[in-house]
XYZ file of C-alpha atoms in Angstrom:
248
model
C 2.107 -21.417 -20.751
C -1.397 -20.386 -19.546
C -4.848 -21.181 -19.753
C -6.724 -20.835 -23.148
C -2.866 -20.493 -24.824
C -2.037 -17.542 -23.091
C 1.773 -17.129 -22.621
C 4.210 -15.538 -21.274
C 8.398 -16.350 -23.028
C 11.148 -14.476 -21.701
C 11.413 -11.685 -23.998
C 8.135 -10.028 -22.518
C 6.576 -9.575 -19.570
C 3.619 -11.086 -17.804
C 0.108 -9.329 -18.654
C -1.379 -8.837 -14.909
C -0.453 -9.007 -11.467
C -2.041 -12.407 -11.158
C 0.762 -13.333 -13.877
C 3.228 -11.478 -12.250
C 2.325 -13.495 -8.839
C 2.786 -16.755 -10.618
C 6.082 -15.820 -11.728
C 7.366 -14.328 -8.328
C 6.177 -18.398 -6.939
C 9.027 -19.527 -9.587
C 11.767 -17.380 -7.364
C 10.116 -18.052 -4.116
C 9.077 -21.470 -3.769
C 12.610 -23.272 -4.775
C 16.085 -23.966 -3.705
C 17.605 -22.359 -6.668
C 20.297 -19.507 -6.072
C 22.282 -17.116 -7.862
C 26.099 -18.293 -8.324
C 27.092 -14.519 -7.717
C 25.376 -11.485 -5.877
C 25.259 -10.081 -8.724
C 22.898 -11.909 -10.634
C 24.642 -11.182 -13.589
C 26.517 -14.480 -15.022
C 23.886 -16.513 -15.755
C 24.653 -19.412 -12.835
C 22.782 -21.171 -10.292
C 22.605 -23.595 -7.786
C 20.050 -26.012 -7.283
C 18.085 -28.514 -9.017
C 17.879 -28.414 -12.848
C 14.650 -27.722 -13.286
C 14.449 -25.140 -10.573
C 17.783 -23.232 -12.114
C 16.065 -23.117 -15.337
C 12.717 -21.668 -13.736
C 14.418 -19.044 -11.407
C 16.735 -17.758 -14.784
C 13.168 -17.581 -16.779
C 12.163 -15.488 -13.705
C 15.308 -13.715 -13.794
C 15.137 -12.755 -17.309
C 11.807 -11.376 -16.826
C 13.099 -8.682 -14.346
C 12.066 -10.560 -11.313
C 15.303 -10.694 -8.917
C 15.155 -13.139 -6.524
C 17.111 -11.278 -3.862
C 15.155 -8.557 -3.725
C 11.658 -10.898 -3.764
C 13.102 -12.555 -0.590
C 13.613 -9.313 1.001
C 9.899 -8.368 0.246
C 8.280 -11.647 0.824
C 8.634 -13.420 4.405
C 8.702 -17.128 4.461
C 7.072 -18.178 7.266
C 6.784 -22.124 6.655
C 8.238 -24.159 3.840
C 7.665 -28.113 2.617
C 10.707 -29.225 0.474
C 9.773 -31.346 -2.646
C 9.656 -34.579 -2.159
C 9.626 -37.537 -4.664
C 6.354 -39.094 -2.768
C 4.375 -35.600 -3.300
C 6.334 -33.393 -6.074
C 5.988 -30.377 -4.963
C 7.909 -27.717 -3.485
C 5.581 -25.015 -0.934
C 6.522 -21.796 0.137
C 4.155 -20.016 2.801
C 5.296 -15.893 2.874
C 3.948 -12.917 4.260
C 4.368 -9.457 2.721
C 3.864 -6.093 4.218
C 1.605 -4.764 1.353
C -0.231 -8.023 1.590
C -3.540 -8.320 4.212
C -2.858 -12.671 4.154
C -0.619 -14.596 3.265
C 0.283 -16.752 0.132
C 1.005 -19.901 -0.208
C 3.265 -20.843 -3.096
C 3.204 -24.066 -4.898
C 5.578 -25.270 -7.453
C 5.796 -28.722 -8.610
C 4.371 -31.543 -11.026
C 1.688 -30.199 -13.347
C -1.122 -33.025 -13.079
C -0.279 -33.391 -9.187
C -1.082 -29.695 -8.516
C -4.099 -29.585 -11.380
C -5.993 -32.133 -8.758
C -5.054 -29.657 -5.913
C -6.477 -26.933 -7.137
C -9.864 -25.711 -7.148
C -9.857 -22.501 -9.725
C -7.535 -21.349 -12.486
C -6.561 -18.153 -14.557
C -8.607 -17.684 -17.713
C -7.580 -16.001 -20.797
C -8.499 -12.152 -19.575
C -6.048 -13.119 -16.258
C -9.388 -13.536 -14.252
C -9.370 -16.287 -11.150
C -12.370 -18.411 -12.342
C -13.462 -21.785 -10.805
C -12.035 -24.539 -12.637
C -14.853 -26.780 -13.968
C -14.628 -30.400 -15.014
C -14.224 -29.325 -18.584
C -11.162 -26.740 -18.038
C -9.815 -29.684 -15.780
C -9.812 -32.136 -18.408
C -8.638 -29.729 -21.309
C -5.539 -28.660 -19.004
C -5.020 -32.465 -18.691
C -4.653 -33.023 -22.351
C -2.747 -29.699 -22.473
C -0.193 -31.024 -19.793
C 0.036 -34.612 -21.759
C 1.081 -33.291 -25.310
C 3.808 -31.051 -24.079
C 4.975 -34.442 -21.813
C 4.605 -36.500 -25.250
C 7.034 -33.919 -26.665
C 9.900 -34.806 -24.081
C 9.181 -30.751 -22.691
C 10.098 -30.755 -18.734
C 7.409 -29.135 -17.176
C 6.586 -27.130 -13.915
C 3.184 -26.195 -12.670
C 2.739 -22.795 -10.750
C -0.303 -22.822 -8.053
C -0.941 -20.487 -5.341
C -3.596 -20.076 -2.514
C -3.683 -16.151 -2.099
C -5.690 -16.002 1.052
C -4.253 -18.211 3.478
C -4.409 -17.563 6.968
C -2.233 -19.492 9.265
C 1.056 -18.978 10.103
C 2.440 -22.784 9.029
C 1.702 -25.115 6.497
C 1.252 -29.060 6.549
C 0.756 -30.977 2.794
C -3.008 -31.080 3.792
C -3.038 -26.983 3.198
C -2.184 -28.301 -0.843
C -5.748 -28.126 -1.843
C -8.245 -25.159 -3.454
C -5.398 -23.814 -4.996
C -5.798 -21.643 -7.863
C -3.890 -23.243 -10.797
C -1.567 -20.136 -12.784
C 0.034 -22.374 -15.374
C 3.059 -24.434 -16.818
C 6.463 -23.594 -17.137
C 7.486 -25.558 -20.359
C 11.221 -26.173 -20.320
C 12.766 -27.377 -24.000
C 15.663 -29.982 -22.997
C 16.617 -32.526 -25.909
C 18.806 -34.852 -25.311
C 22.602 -34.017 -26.281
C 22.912 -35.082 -30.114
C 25.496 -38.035 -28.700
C 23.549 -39.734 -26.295
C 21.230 -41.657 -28.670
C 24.682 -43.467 -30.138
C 26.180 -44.125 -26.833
C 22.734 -45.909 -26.111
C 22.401 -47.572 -29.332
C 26.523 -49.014 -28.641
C 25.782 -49.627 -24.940
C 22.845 -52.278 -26.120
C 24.984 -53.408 -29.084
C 27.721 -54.611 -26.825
C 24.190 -56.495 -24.570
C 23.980 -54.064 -21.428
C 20.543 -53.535 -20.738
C 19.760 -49.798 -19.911
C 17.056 -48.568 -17.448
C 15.745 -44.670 -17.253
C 15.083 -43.375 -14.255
C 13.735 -39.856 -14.129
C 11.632 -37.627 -11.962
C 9.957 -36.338 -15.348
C 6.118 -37.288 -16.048
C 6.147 -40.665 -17.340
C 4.750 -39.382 -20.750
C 7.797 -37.053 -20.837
C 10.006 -40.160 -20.131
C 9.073 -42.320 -22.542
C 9.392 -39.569 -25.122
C 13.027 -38.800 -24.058
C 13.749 -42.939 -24.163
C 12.395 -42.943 -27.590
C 14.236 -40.392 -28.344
C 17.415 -41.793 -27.509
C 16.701 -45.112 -29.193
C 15.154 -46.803 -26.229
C 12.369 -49.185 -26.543
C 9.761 -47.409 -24.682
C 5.641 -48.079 -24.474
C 3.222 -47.635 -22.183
C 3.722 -50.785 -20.327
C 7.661 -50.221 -19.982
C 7.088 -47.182 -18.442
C 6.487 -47.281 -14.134
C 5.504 -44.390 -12.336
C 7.245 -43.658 -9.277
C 3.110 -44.015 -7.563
C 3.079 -47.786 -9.155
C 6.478 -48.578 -8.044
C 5.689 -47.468 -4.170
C 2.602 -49.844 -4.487
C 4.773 -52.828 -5.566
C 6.555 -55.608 -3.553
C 10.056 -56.595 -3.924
C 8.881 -59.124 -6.570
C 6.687 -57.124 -8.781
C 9.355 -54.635 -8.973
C 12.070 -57.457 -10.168
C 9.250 -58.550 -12.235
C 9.105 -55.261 -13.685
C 12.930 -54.699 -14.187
C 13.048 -57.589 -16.807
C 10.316 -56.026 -18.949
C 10.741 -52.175 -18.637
């Protein structure tokens, strides 16, 4: 999902080569593999989230194998819970820099970037405005329990190795929206797990808009103040977060 409601689903392909870059990142920056050499059953390792992107990728015509043969990583940052994101630096022979790839959590990689795709596929500056829309943009697909993944990329970078300072002035692509509802079971196993007085607690590395959708979803009491971002929860003590426990 792109800026100004461009998109891009899996039955076509993307509209430019800036498009086409953002959905290369989706292959490149992750930890996702193919089950076979083949490509051709469907499987993959690796995270959820990143299996579901590098399939979408997939689909589109956009083999990972032979992207990693083209593309040379040169330095890499895993994801990490404390930065969520996932950065790929690679060099390619048709390329005159390199490019720095940039997958992670949408409103973490919005503040990290400096410009942004507009509705022609042009790299524009992103403006306060365009910030703030994308914002809103990125909260009512987390309100709708949609997973989402945020494509960034710095195309002209010039070193050789990357440090999590380097994650700034990116140029913002777009959101991978990923449709997960919860199985059609889990909302009575919840609703007999708190009849018989267990107390349940969601922990999730989704956007905390996106988790308290999937809790009320499920049947789970779930508000604004139950809801702790992982940020919040690294500023508390060991008694704020008990604290927090009994109300959440």
């Amino acid at each position: 999902d792109f800026l100004e409601g461009t998109s891009i689903n899996e039955n076509e392909l993307p509209k430019n080569q800036l498009q086409a870059l953002a959905i290369s990142s989706l292959a490149l920056a992750t930890d996702a593999r193919p089950a076979s050499a083949t490509h051709t059953d469907g499987q993959y390792f690796g995270s959820p989230t990143e299996q579901t992107a590098l399939a979408f990728a997939e689909k589109l015509g956009f083999n990972q194998t032979k992207l990693l043969s083209e593309w040379r990583q040169l330095d890499a940052l895993a994801f990490g819970a404390n930065w969520k994101y996932r950065a790929s630096l690679r060099a390619h022979s048709h390329q005159a820099s390199h490019v720095l790839f940039v997958n992670g959590a949408p409103d973490i990689l919005l503040d990290a970037s400096s410009y942004a795709l507009n509705e022609h596929g042009e790299v524009k500056p992103l403006t306060s405005v365009e910030r703030q829309k994308l914002h809103r943009k990125i909260s009512e697909h987390a309100a709708s329990g949609d997973r989402l993944l945020a494509v960034a990329v710095n195309r002209h970078f010039a070193r050789n190795d990357i440090t999590h300072r380097d994650i700034e002035n990116l140029t913002f692509f777009g959101v991978l929206v990923i449709k997960d509802p919860p199985r059609p079971e889990v909302a009575e196993a919840i609703r007999q797990t708190l009849s018989a007085g267990i107390k349940v607690k969601l922990v999730t590395g989704d956007h905390a808009v996106t988790a308290r959708a999937i809790a009320r979803a499920v049947g789970l009491p779930a508000t604004a103040d139950t809801v702790c971002s992982g940020s919040e929860l690294a500023e508390m003590n060991d008694e704020d977060v008990a604290a927090t426990l009994k109300t959440a």
